[in-house]
XYZ file of C-alpha atoms in Angstrom:
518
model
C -9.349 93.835 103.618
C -6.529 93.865 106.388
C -3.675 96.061 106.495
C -0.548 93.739 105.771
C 1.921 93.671 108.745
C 5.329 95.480 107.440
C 8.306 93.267 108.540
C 10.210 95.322 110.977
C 13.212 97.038 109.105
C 16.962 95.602 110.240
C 19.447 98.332 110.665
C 22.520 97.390 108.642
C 25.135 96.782 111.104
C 28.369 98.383 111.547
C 31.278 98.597 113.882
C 31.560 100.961 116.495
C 33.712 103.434 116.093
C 36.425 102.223 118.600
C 36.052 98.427 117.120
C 36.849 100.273 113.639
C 39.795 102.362 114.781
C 41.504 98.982 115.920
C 40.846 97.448 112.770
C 42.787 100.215 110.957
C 45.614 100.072 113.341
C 46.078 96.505 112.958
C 46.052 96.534 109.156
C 48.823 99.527 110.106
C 50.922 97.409 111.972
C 50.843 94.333 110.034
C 52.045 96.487 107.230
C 55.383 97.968 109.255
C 55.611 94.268 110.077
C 55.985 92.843 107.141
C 57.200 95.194 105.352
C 60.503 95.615 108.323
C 60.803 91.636 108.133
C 60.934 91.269 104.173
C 63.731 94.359 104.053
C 65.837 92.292 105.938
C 66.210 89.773 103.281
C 65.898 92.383 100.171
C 67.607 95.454 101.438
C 66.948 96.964 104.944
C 66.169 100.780 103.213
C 63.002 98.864 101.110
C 61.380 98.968 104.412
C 58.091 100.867 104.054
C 58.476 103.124 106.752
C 62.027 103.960 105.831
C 61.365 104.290 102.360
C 58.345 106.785 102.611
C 60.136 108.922 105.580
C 63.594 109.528 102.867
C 61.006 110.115 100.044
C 59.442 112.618 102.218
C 63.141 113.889 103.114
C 63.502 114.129 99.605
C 61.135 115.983 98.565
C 59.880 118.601 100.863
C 59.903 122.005 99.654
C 63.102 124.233 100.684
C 61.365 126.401 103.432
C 60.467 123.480 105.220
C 64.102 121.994 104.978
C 65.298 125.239 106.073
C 62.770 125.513 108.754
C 63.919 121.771 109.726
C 67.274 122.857 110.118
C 66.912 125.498 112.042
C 64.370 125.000 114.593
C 65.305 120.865 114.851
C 69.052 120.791 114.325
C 70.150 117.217 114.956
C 66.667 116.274 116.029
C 65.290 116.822 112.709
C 65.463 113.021 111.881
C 63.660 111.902 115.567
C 60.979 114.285 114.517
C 60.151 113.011 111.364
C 60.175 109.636 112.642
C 57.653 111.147 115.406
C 55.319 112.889 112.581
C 55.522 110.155 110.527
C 54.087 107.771 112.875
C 51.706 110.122 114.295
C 50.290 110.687 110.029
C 50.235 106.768 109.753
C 48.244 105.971 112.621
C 45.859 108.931 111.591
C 45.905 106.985 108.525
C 44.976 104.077 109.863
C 42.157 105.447 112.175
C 40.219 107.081 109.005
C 40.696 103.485 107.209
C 38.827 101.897 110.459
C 36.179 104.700 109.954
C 35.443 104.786 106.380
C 34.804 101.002 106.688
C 32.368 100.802 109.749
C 29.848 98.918 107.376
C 32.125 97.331 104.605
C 35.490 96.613 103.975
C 36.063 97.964 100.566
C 36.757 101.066 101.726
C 39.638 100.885 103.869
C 41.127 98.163 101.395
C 41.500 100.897 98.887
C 43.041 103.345 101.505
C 45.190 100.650 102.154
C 46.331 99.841 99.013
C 46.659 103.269 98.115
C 49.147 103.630 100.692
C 50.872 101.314 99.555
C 50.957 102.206 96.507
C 53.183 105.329 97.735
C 55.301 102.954 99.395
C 56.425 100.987 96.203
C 56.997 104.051 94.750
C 59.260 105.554 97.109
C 61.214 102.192 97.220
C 61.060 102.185 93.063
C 63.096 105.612 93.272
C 66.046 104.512 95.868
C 69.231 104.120 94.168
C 70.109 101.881 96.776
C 67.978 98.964 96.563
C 67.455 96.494 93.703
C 64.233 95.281 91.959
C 63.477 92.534 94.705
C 63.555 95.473 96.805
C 59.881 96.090 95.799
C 59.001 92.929 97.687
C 58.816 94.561 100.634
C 56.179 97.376 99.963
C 54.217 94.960 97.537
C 54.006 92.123 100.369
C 53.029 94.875 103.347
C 50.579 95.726 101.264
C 48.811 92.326 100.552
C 48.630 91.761 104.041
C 47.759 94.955 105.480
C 44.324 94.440 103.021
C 44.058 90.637 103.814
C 44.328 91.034 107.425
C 41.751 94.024 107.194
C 39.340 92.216 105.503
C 39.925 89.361 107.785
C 39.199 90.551 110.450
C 36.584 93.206 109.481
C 34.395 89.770 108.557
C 34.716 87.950 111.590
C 33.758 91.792 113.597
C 30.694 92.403 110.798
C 29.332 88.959 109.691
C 27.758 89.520 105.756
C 24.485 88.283 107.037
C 24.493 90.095 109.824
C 23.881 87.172 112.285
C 25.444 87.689 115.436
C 25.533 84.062 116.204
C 28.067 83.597 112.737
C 30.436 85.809 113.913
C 33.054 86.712 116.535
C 32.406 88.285 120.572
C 34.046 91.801 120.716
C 36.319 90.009 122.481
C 37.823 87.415 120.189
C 38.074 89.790 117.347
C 40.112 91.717 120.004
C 42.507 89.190 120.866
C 42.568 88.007 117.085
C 43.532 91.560 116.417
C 46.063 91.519 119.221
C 47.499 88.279 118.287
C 47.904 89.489 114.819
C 49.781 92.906 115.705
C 52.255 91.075 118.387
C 53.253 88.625 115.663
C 53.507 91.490 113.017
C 55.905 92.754 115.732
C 57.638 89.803 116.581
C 58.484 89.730 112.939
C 59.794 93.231 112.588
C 62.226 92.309 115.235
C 63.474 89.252 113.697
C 64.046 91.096 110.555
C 65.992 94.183 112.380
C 68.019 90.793 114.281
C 68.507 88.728 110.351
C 69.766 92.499 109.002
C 71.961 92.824 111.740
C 73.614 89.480 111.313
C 74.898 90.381 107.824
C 75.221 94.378 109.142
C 77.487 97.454 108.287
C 78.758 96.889 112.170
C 79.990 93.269 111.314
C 81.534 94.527 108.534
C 83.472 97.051 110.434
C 84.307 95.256 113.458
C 86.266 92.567 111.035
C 88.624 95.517 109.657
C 91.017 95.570 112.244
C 93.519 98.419 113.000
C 94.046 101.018 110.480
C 97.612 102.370 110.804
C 98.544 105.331 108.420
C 101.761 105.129 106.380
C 101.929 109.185 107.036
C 100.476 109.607 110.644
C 99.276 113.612 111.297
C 101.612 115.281 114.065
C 101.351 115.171 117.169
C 99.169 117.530 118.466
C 101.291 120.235 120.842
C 100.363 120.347 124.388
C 99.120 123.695 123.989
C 96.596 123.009 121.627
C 93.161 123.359 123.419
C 92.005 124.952 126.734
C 90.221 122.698 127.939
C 90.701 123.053 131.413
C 89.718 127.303 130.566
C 86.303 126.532 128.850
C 87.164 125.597 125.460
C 86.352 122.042 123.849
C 88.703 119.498 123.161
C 90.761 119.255 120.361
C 89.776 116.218 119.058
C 86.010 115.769 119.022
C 85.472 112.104 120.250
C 83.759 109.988 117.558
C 80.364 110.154 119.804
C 80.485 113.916 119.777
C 81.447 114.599 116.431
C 78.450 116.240 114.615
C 76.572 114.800 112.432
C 74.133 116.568 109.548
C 72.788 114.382 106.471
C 69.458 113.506 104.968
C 69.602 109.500 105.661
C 65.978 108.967 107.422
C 68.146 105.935 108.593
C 71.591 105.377 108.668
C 72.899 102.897 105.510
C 74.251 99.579 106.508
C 76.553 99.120 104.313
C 79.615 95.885 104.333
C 83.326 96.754 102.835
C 82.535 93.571 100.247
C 79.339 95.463 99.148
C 80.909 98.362 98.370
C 82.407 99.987 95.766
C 83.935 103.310 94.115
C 82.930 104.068 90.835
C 84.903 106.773 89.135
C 83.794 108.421 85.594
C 82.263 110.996 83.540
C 84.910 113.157 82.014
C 87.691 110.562 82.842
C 90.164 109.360 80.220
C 89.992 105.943 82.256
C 87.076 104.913 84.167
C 88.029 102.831 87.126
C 86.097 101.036 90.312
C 87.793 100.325 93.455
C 86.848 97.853 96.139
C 87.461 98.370 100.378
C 91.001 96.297 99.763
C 91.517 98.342 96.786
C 91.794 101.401 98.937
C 92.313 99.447 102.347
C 95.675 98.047 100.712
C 96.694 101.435 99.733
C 99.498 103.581 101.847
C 97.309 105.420 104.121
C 97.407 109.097 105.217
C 96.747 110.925 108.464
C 95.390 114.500 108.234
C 93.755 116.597 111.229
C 91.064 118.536 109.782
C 88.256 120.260 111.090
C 84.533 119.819 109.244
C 82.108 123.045 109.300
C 78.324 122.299 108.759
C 77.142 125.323 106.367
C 73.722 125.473 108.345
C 76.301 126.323 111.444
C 74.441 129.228 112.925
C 77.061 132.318 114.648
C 77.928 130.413 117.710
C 76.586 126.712 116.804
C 78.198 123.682 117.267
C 78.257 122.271 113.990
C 81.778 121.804 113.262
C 84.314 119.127 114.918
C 88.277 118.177 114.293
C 88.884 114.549 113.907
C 91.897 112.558 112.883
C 90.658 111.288 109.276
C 92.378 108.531 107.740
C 92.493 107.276 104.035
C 93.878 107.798 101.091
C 94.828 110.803 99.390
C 91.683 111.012 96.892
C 94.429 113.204 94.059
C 96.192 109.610 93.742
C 92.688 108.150 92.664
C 91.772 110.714 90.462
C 95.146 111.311 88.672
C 95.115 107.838 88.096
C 91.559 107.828 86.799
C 92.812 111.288 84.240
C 90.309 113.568 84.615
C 89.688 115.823 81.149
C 90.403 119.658 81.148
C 86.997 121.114 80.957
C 85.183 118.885 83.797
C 83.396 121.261 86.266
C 82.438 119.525 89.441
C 83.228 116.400 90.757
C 79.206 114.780 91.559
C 79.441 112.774 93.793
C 76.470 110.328 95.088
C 76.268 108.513 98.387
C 74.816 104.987 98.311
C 71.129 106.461 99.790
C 71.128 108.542 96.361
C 72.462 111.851 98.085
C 74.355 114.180 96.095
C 76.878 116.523 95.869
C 78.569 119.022 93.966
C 82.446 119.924 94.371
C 84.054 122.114 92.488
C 87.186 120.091 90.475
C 89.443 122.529 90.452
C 89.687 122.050 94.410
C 89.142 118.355 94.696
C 92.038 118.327 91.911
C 94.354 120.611 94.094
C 97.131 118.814 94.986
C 97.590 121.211 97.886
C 94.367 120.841 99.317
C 94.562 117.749 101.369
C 91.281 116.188 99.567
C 91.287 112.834 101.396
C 89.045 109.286 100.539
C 88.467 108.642 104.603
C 87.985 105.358 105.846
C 89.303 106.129 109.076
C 88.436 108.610 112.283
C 89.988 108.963 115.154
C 91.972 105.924 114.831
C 89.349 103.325 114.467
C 87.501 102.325 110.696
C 84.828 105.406 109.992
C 81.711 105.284 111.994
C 78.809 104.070 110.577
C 76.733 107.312 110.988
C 79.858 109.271 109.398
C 80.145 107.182 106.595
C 81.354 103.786 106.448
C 82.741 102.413 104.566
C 84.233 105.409 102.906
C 83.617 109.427 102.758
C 85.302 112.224 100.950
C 86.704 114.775 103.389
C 87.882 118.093 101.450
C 89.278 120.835 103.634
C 88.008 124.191 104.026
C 84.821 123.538 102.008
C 80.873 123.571 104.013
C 80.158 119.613 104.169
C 77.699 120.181 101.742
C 79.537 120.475 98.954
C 82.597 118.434 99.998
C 82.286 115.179 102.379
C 79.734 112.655 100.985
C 79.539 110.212 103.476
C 78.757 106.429 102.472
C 80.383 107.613 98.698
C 79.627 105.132 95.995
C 80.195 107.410 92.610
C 82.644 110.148 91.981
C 81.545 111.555 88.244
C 83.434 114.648 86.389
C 81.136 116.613 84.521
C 79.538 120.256 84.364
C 78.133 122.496 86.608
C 74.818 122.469 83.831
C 74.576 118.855 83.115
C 74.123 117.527 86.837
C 72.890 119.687 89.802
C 73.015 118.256 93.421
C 70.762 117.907 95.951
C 71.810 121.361 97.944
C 72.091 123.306 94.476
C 68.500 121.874 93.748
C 66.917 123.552 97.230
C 68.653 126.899 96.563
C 71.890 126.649 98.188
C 75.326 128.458 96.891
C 77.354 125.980 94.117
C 80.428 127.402 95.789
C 80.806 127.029 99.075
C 84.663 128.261 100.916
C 84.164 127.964 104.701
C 83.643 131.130 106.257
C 85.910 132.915 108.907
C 84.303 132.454 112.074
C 84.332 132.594 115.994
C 82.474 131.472 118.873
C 82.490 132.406 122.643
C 82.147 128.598 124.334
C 82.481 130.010 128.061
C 80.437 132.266 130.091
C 77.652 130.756 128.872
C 75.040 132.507 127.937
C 72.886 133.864 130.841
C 75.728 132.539 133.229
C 76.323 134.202 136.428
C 80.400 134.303 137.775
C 82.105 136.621 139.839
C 82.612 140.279 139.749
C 86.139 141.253 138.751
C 88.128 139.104 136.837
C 86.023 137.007 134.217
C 87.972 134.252 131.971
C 85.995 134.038 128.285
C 88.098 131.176 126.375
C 86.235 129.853 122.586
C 86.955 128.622 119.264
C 87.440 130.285 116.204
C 88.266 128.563 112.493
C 89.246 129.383 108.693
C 89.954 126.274 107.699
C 92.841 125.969 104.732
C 93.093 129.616 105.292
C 94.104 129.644 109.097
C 93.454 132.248 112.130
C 95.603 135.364 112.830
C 94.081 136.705 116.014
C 90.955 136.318 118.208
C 89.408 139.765 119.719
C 87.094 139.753 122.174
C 85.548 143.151 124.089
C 83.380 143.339 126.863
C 79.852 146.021 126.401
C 80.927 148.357 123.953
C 84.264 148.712 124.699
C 87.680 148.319 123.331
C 88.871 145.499 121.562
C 91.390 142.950 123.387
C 93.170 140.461 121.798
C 93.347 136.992 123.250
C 96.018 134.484 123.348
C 95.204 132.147 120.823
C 96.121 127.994 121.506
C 99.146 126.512 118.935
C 98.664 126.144 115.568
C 97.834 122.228 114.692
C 97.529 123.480 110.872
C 95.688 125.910 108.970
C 92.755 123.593 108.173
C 91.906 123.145 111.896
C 90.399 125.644 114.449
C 91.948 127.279 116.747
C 90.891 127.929 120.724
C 91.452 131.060 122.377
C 91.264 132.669 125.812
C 91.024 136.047 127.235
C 90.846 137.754 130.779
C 88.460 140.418 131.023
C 87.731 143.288 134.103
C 83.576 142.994 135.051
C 81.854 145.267 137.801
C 78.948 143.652 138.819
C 75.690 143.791 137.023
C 75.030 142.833 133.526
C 77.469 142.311 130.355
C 77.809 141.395 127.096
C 81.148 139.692 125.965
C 81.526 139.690 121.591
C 84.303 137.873 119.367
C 85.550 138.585 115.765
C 88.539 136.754 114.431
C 91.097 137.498 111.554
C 92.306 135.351 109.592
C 96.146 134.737 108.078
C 94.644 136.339 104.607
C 94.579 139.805 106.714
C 90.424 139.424 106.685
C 88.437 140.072 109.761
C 85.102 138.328 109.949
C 82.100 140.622 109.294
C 79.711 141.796 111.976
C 76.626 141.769 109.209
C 74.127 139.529 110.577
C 73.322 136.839 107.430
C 71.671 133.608 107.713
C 72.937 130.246 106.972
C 71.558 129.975 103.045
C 72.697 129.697 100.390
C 76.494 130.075 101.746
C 76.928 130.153 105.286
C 76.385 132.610 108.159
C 78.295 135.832 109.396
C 78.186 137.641 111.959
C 79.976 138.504 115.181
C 78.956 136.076 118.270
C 77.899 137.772 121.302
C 76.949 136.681 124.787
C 75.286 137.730 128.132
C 76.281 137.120 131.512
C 75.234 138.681 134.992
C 78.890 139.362 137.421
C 78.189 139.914 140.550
């Protein structure tokens, strides 16, 4: 008897690897797509990408936020945005190569993912239940659009003749992404149509009932080294945790003031708009300000004074902190006894620098309380004000480790030579800025090496919750030098020279820089 003749044995087929990579991508982008396009109709911050990259914010442990902070600064957010995309598309690669032969799969990566998504829109505070459109629907058609596709690359029976040339399933794909990003545009254009800016651009002039004084002509050095003033809106600094600034209209928004109230009372924009506004020059201090940073600014806030509000609300002997939230669900802690002080200048801003707030410093409205570290004192974008306890709410700082009180520390900063400068030998100009806000600076003292201590002429007074600029002449030889500053405030203190990092209260520490005269 014959041997039978064995069919020959078909490989399954699969994608290569590159044809599987752009599979995952696609589903990727469709998702952003979608996702972007639906926010604009059900709140921009339920976009996927936005919603995942705050929950991430959120949530990461307090040495990383610390690391952030001080190795990022202000380009902690563009980072994130960077690593964010860079973990996505990672994402998306490993769903293209897990599914070389079927599509199941990557489908479950996919959903998976978007699983996270819906949850991290579920927790904003900021969004309503439609919200969860956005996630849901970037989901569906991430997997839909995967599968789609990964059929017409990888026919079922395997017949090359049923399916698709490398090349149409590449310009399927390619068609599919560009509309996915056609879409997120038009949602970024709908959102912008009914947009924070619109809303701000239709206030009109703000003009204070009590305008801050003039400022003296002797109140900066500009043309000696020292900044401005006045920090121009553009150059005022700005710290938060909003992955993406809130958009957010004056007939949106509201203030919602409770908790350990006798009265509990909400305020619209014309509520407060329609109120006689104040003027106040004060100067904001970030608390991760390192010993010579340049996180703190002086604007001209405008608003209302936020003791009116609360008097009116009756807040109950007993009530701790005032907790406030922001409408992207940050909070913070202030102590009441300060935002209660009639003396303290505790302000409801809605204006800066003579124009409505900013958007990226808080518009509609943000509390401003001078001489206390931002982080326990100017919620920007401020939606609820509640009295209560230090134990029965703790906010988002107190959470990651940071002090509950927080006073603004005495500090000084050397703003020219700059550091590793070279000038001429002989006489060297140092001017810089030094602040204790709703305290107020005595004298500025700078020396040059180790020598003696020389006081420098310090600019006029504006008030005692706004820095103060200073300048002083100093004798180099040529070679290398070292130029410090310490400042005293009007309480009699002099700041420290021990060296202490930014957490949990601020740094200290004298500032110190080196220049080459010759």
């Amino acid at each position: 008897m014959s041997a039978l003749k064995q069919a020959p044995s078909i490989a399954a087929p699969r994608l290569s690897l590159a044809m599987a990579t752009f599979l995952g991508l696609v589903a990727l982008v469709t998702a952003l797509g979608v996702g972007h396009f639906v926010a604009a109709f059900v709140g921009y911050q339920a976009s996927p990408f936005v919603a995942v990259a705050d929950f991430v914010i959120a949530h990461s442990p307090h040495p990383v936020v610390v690391w952030a902070e001080r190795t990022l600064g202000t380009a902690d957010k563009t980072v994130l945005k960077i690593g964010l995309a860079v973990v996505l598309a990672g994402f998306a690669v490993l769903t293209g190569q897990l599914s070389r032969r079927s599509a199941g799969p990557g489908q479950v990566l996919i959903g998976l993912l978007g699983v996270f998504g819906i949850v991290a829109v579920y927790q904003r505070t900021d969004v309503g239940e439609l919200a969860l459109l956005a996630p849901v629907l970037a989901m569906v058609a991430a997997m839909l659009v995967f599968g789609w596709l990964h059929r017409r690359a990888l026919p079922a029976d395997a017949e090359p003749r049923t399916g698709l040339t490398r090349r149409q399933v590449l310009q399927r794909g390619a068609t599919v992404a560009v509309g996915a990003g056609a879409a997120a545009i038009a949602g970024e254009i709908i959102a912008d149509t009914g947009s924070a800016a619109s809303s701000r651009a239709s206030i009109g002039p703000l003009i204070p009932a009590r305008k801050a004084p003039p400022l003296p002509p002797d109140a900066d050095f500009v043309n000696l080294g020292s900044p401005p003033f006045i920090t121009p809106n553009a150059d005022f600094y700005r710290i938060d945790t909003a992955f993406v600034v809130p958009q957010v209209r004056t007939d949106e928004w509201q203030l919602k003031i409770h908790g350990m109230v006798d009265r509990e009372i909400t305020l619209s924009y014309s509520d407060i708009r329609n109120r006689p506004l104040v003027e106040r020059t004060v100067t904001l201090t970030c608390v991760s300000n390192e010993v010579g940073g340049d996180l703190v600014s002086t604007a001209d806030f405008i608003g209302v004074d936020l003791i009116d509000l609360l008097t009116e609300a009756g807040v109950r002997p007993g009530a701790q902190q005032m907790f406030a939230t922001s409408v992207d669900g940050f909070t913070c802690g202030t102590p009441a006894t300060v935002a209660l002080d009639p003396n303290r200048g505790a302000m409801l801003a809605i204006g800066m620098n003579g124009e409505p707030l900013p958007i990226e410093h808080g518009f509609p409205a943000r509390i401003v309380i001078p001489g206390l570290y931002g982080y326990v004192s100017a919620t920007k974008w401020v939606t609820d004000l509640e009295f209560t306890t230090w134990d029965a709410r703790q906010s988002y700082w107190l959470q990651r480790g940071w002090a509950e009180q927080a006073p603004i520390k005495t500090e000084s900063r050397i703003d020219r030579p700059a550091s590793g400068a070279s000038v001429p030998a002989g006489a060297v100009r140092v001017a810089g800025t030094a602040w204790a806000q709703h305290v107020g600076i005595e004298k500025v003292e700078v020396r040059l090496d180790q020598g003696p201590w020389q006081q420098a002429h310090l600019s006029a007074e504006v008030n005692k919750d706004t820095w103060r600029m200073w300048w002083a002449e100093l004798t180099a030889a040529a070679g290398g030098h070292t130029v410090t500053v310490r400042a005293t405030d009007q309480s009699g203190y002099t700041q420290t020279d021990h060296v202490a990092d930014p957490v949990p209260d601020g740094a200290t520490g004298w500032h110190s820089v080196s220049f080459t005269a010759g």
